[in-house]
CSV table of C-alpha atoms and ligand atoms in Angstrom, one decimal:
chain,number,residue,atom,x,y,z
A,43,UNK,CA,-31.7,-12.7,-2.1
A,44,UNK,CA,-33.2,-16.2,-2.7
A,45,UNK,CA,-30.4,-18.6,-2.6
A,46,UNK,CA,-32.3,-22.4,-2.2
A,47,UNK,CA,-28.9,-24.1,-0.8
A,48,UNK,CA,-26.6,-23.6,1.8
A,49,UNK,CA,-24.1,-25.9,0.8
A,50,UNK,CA,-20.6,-24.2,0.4
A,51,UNK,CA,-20.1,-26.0,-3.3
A,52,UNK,CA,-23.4,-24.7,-4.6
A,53,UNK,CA,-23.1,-21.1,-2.9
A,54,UNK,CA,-19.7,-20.6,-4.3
A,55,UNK,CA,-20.7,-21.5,-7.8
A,56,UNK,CA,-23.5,-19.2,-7.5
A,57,UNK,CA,-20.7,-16.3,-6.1
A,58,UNK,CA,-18.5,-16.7,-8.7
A,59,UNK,CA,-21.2,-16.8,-11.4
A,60,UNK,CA,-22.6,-13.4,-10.1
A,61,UNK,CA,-19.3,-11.8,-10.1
A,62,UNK,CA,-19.2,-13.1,-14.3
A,63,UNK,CA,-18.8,-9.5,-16.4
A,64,UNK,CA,-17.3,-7.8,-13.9
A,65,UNK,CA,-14.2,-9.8,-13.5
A,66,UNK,CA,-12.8,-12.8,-15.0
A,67,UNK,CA,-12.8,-16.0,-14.3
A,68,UNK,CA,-9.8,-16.4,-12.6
A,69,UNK,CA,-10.2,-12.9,-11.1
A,70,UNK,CA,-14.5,-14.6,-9.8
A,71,UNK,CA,-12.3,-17.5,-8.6
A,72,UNK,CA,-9.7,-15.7,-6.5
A,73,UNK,CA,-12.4,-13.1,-5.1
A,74,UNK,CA,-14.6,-15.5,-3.6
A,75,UNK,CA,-12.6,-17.6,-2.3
A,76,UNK,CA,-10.8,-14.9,-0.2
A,77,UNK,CA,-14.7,-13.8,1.1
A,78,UNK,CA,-14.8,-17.4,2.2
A,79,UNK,CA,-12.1,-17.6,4.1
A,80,UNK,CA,-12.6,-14.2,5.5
A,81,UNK,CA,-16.2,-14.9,7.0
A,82,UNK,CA,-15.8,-19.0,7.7
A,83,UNK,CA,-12.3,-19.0,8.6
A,84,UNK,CA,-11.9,-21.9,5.7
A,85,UNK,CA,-8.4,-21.8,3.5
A,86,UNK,CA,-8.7,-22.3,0.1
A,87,UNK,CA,-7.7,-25.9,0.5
A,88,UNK,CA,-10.5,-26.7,3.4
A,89,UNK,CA,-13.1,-24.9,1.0
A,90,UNK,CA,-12.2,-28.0,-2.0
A,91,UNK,CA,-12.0,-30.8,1.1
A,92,UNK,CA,-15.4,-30.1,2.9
A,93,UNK,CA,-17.7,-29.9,-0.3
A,94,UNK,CA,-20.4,-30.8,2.2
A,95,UNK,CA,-19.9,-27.9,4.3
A,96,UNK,CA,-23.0,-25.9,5.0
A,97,UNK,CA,-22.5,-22.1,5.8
A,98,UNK,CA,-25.1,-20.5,8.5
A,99,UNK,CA,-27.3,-17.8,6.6
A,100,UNK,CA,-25.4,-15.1,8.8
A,101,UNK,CA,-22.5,-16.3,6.7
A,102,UNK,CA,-24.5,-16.3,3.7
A,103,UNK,CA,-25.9,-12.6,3.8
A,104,UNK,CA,-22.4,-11.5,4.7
A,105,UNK,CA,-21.1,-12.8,1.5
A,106,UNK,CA,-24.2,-11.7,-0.5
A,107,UNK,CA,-23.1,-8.0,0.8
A,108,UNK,CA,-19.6,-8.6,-0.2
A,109,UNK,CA,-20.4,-9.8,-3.5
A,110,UNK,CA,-22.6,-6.4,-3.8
A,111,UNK,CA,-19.5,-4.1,-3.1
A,112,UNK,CA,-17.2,-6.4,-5.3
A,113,UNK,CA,-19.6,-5.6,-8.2
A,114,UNK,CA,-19.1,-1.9,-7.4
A,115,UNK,CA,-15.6,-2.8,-7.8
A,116,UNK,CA,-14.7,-2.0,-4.2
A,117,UNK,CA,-11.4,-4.0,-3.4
A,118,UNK,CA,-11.6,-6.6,-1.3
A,119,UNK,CA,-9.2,-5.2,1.0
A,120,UNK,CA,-11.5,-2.0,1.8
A,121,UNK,CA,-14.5,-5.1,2.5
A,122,UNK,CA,-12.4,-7.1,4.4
A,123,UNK,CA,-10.3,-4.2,6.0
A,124,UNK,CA,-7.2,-6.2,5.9
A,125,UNK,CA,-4.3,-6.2,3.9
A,126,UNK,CA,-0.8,-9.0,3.8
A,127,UNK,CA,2.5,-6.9,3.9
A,128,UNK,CA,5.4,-9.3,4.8
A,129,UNK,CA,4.9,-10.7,7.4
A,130,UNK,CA,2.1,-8.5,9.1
A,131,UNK,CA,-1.9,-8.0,8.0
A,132,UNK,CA,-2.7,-4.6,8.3
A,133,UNK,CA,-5.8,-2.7,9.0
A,134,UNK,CA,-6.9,-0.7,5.8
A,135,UNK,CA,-9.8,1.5,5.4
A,136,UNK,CA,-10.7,3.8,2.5
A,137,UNK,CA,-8.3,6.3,4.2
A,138,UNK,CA,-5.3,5.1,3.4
A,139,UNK,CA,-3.6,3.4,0.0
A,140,UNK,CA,-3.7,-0.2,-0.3
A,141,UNK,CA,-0.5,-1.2,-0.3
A,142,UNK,CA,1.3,-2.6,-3.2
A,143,UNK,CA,3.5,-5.6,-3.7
A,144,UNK,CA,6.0,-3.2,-5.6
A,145,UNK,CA,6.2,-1.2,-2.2
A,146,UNK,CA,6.8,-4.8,-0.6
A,147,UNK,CA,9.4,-4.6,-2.7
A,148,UNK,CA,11.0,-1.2,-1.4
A,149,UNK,CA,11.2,-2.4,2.0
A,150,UNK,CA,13.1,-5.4,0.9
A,151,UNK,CA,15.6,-3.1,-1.0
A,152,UNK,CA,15.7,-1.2,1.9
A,153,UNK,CA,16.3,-3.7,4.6
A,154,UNK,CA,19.1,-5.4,3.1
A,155,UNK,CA,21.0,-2.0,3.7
A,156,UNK,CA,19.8,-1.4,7.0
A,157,UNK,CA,22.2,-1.7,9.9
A,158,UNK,CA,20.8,-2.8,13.3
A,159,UNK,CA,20.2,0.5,15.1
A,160,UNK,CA,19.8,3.4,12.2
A,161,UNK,CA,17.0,6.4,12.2
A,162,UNK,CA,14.1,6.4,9.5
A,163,UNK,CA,11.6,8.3,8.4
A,164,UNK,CA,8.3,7.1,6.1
A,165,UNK,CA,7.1,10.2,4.5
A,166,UNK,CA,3.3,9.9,3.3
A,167,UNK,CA,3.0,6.4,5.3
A,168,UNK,CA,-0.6,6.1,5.1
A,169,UNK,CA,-1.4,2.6,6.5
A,170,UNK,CA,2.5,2.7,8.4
A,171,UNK,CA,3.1,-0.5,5.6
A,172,UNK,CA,6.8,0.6,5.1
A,173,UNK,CA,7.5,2.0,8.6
A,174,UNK,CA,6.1,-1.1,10.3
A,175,UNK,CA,7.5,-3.3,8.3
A,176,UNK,CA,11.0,-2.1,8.8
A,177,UNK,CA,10.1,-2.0,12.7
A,178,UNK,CA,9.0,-5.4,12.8
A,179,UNK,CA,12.2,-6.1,11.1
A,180,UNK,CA,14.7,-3.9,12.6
A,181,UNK,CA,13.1,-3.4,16.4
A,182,UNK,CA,16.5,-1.9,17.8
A,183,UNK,CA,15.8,0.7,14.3
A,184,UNK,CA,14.2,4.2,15.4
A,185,UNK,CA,11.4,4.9,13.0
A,186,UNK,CA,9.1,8.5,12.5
A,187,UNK,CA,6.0,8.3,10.0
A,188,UNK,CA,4.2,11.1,8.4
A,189,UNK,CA,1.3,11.8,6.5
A,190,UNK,CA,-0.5,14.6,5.8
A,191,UNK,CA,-3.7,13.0,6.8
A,192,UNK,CA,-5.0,12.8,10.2
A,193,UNK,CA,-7.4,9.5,9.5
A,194,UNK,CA,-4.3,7.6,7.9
A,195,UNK,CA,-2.2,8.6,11.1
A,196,UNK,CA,-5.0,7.3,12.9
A,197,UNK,CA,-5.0,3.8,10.5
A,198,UNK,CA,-1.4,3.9,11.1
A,199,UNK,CA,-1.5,4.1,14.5
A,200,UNK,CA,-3.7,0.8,15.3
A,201,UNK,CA,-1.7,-0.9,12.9
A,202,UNK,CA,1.5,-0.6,15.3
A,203,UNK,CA,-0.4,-1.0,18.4
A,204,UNK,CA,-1.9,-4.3,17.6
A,205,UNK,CA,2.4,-5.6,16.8
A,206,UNK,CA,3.4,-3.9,19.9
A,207,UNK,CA,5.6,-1.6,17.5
A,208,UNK,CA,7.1,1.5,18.7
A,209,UNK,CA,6.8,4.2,15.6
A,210,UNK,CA,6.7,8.0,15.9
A,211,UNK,CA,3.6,9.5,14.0
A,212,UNK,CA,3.8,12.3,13.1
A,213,UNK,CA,0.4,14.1,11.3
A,214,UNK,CA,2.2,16.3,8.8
A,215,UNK,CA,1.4,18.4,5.2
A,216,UNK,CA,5.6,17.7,3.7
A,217,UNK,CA,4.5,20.1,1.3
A,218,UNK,CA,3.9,22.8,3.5
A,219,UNK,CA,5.7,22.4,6.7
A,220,UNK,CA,9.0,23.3,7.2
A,221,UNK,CA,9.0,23.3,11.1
A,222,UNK,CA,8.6,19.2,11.8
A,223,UNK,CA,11.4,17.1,13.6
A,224,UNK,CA,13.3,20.6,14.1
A,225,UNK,CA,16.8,19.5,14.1
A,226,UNK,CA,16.3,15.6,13.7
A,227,UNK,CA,18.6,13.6,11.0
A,228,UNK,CA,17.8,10.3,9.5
A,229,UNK,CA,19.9,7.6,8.5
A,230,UNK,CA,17.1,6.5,5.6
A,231,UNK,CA,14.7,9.0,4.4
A,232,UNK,CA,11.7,6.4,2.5
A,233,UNK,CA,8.8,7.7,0.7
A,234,UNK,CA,5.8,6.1,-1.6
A,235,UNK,CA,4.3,9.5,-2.6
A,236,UNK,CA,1.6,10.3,-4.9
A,237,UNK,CA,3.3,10.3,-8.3
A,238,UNK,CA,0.3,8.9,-10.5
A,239,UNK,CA,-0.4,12.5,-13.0
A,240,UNK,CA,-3.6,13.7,-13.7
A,241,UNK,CA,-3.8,12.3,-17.1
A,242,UNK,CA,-2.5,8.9,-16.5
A,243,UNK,CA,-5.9,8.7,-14.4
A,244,UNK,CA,-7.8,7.3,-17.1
A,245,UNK,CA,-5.8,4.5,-17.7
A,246,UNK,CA,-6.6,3.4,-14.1
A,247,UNK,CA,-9.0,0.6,-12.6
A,248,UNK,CA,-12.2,1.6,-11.4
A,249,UNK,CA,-11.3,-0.2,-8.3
A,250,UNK,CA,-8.4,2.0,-7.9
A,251,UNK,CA,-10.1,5.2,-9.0
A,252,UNK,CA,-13.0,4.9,-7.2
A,253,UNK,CA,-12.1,3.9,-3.7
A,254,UNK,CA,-8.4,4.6,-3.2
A,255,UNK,CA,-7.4,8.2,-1.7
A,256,UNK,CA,-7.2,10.5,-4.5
A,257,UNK,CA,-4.9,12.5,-2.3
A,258,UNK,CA,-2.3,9.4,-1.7
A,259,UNK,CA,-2.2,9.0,-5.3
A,260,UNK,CA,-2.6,11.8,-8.0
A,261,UNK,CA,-0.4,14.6,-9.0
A,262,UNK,CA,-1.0,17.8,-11.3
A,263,UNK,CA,0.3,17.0,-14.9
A,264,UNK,CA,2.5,20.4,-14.8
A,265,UNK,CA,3.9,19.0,-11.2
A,266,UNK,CA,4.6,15.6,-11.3
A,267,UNK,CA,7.6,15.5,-9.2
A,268,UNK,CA,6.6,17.8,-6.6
A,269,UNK,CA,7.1,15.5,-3.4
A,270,UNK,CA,10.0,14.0,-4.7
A,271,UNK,CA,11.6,17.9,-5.2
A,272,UNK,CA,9.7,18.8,-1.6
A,273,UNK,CA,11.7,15.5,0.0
A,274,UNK,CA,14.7,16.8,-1.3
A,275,UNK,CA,14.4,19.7,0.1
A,276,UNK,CA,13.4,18.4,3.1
A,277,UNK,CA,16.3,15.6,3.2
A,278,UNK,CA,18.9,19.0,2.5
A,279,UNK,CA,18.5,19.4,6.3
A,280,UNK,CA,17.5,16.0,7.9
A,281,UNK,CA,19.4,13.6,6.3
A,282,UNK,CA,22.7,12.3,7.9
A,283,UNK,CA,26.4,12.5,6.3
A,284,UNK,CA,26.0,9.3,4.7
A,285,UNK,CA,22.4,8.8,4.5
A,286,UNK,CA,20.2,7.6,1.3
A,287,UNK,CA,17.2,8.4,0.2
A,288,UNK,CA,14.5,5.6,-1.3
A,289,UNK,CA,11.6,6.5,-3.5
A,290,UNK,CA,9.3,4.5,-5.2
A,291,UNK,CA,8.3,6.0,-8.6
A,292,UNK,CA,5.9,6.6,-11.5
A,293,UNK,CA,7.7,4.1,-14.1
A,294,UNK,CA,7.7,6.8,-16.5
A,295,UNK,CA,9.9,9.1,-14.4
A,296,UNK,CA,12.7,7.4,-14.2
A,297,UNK,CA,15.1,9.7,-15.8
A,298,UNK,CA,13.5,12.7,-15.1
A,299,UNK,CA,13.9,11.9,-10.9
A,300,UNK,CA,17.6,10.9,-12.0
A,301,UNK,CA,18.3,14.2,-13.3
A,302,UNK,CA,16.8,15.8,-9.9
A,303,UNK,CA,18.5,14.1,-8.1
A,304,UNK,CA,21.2,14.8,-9.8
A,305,UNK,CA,20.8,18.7,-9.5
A,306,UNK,CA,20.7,18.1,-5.3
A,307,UNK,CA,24.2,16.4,-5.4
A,308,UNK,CA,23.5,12.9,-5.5
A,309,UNK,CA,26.2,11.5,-7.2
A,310,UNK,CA,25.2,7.8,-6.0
A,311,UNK,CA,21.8,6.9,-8.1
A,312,UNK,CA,20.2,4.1,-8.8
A,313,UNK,CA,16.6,3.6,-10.4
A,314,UNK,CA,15.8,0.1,-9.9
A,315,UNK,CA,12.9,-1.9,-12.1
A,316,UNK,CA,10.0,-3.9,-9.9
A,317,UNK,CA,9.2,-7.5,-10.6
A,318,UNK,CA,6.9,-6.3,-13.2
A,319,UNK,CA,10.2,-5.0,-15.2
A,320,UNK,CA,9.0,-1.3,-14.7
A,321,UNK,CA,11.2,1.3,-13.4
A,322,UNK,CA,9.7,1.6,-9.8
A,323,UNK,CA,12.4,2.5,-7.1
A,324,UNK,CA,15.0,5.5,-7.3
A,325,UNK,CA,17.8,5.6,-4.5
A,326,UNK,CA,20.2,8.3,-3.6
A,327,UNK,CA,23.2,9.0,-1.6
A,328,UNK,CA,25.3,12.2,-1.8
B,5,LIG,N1,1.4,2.2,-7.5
B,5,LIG,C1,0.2,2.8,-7.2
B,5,LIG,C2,-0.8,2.6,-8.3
B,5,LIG,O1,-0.5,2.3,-9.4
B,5,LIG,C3,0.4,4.3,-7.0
B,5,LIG,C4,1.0,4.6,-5.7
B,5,LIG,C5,1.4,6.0,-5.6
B,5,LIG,O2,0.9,7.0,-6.2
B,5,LIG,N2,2.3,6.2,-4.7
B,5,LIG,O3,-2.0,2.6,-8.0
């Protein structure tokens, strides 16, 4: 790496030019400047004001490194290890799903049902994004995570800790186990499961593909709806009298988790489209 300036204009040109054919412009612009506030501390707008700022070479390798993984199409959340969700930055690592701005969107659904004091359960929480963030809003709410994975729970786990929140995690395989929480009955049964199928997976983003959790995304093309009919099951048993269920959804589903729904006595459904006009959300109550 010979780089024969240390002046933040100059290495941020150079940055974004090296990042040219594997992203666009735009894309370059974003990237670099979110590697610049991440190791300097500097917002975007500081970074325009203090042209003359010279970065230390610690500060210079670190973003040479970065730029390397971006090329590999790592996402910049797996590099940086954080991740905005509302009002909280989470912890990610390649363990868990990156959470989505859709799913940002399934908590707000979700919270402006919410009463004060009501019971909910995340099912496949992976980071904890929807369980903490329903914490954080509802503290007097009593809230159990699971997911199948221990290293998630483990993500998870340091997430709550470091906003104080108190969450039950449970390390759990939904599919299998038909023992957890014994008697226990929820007022909101939530889950994000994986609902991408097989063949949709070439359609993907190497940045998705090759980094994210294959297990928190993918499901066989003859199975597609198996969590979704595993939750139900589940939800037979644990949900209360007039509890709802909230899933978010493969858009192309929408009809098909109606009709399931359906066939478990949901007579309440709605499937609900996310801001980019996709069917994303389904909700049920008997
Ligand atoms: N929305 C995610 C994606 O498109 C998938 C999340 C999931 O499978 N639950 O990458």
């Amino acid at each position: 790496m010979q780089y024969t300036t240390n002046l933040l204009s100059n290495i941020k040109d150079i940055l974004i030019s090296e990042l040219s054919g594997f992203y666009n412009q735009n894309e370059s612009v974003q990237l670099i400047n979110s590697l610049i506030h991440y190791f300097t501390g500097l917002s975007r707008v500081q970074q325009a004001l203090k042209k003359d700022y010279r970065l230390s070479e610690s500060e210079i390798l670190k973003l040479h490194f970065a730029v390397k993984r971006l090329k590999k199409f790592e996402p910049l959340e797996y590099i940086t290890n954080e991740c905005e969700f509302h009002d909280l930055t989470l912890t990610v690592t390649k363990d868990v799903l990156i959470p989505r701005p859709e799913t940002e969107e399934l908590v707000d659904i979700i919270a402006k049902e919410m009463e004060v004091n009501e019971t909910i359960l995340d099912i496949g929480t992976g980071s904890g994004a929807i369980a903490l963030a329903l914490k954080n809003k509802f503290p007097l709410s009593s809230v159990t995570a699971v997911d199948i994975s221990d290293s998630a729970i483990q993500i998870a786990k340091k997430n709550a800790k470091k906003y104080n929140l108190n969450i039950d995690f449970i390390c759990e395989d939904i599919l299998a186990s038909r023992t957890i929480l014994e008697n226990k009955k929820f007022d909101k049964i939530i889950s994000n499961p994986p609902y991408v199928t097989i063949s949709e997976k070439e359609q993907m983003k190497p940045n998705v593909i090759d980094w994210e959790p294959e297990k928190a995304l993918f499901v066989p093309n003859n199975n597609p709806l198996i969590f979704y009919q595993h939750i139900l099951d589940f939800a037979e048993i644990h949900l209360s009298k007039n509890g709802k269920v909230y899933f978010e959804i493969n858009e192309n589903k929408g009809n098909q988790i109606h009709e399931l729904m359906h066939c478990y006595g949901y007579h309440k459904i709605t499937i609900l489209k996310d801001f980019r006009g996709k069917y994303r959300f389904a909700i049920g109550k008997k």
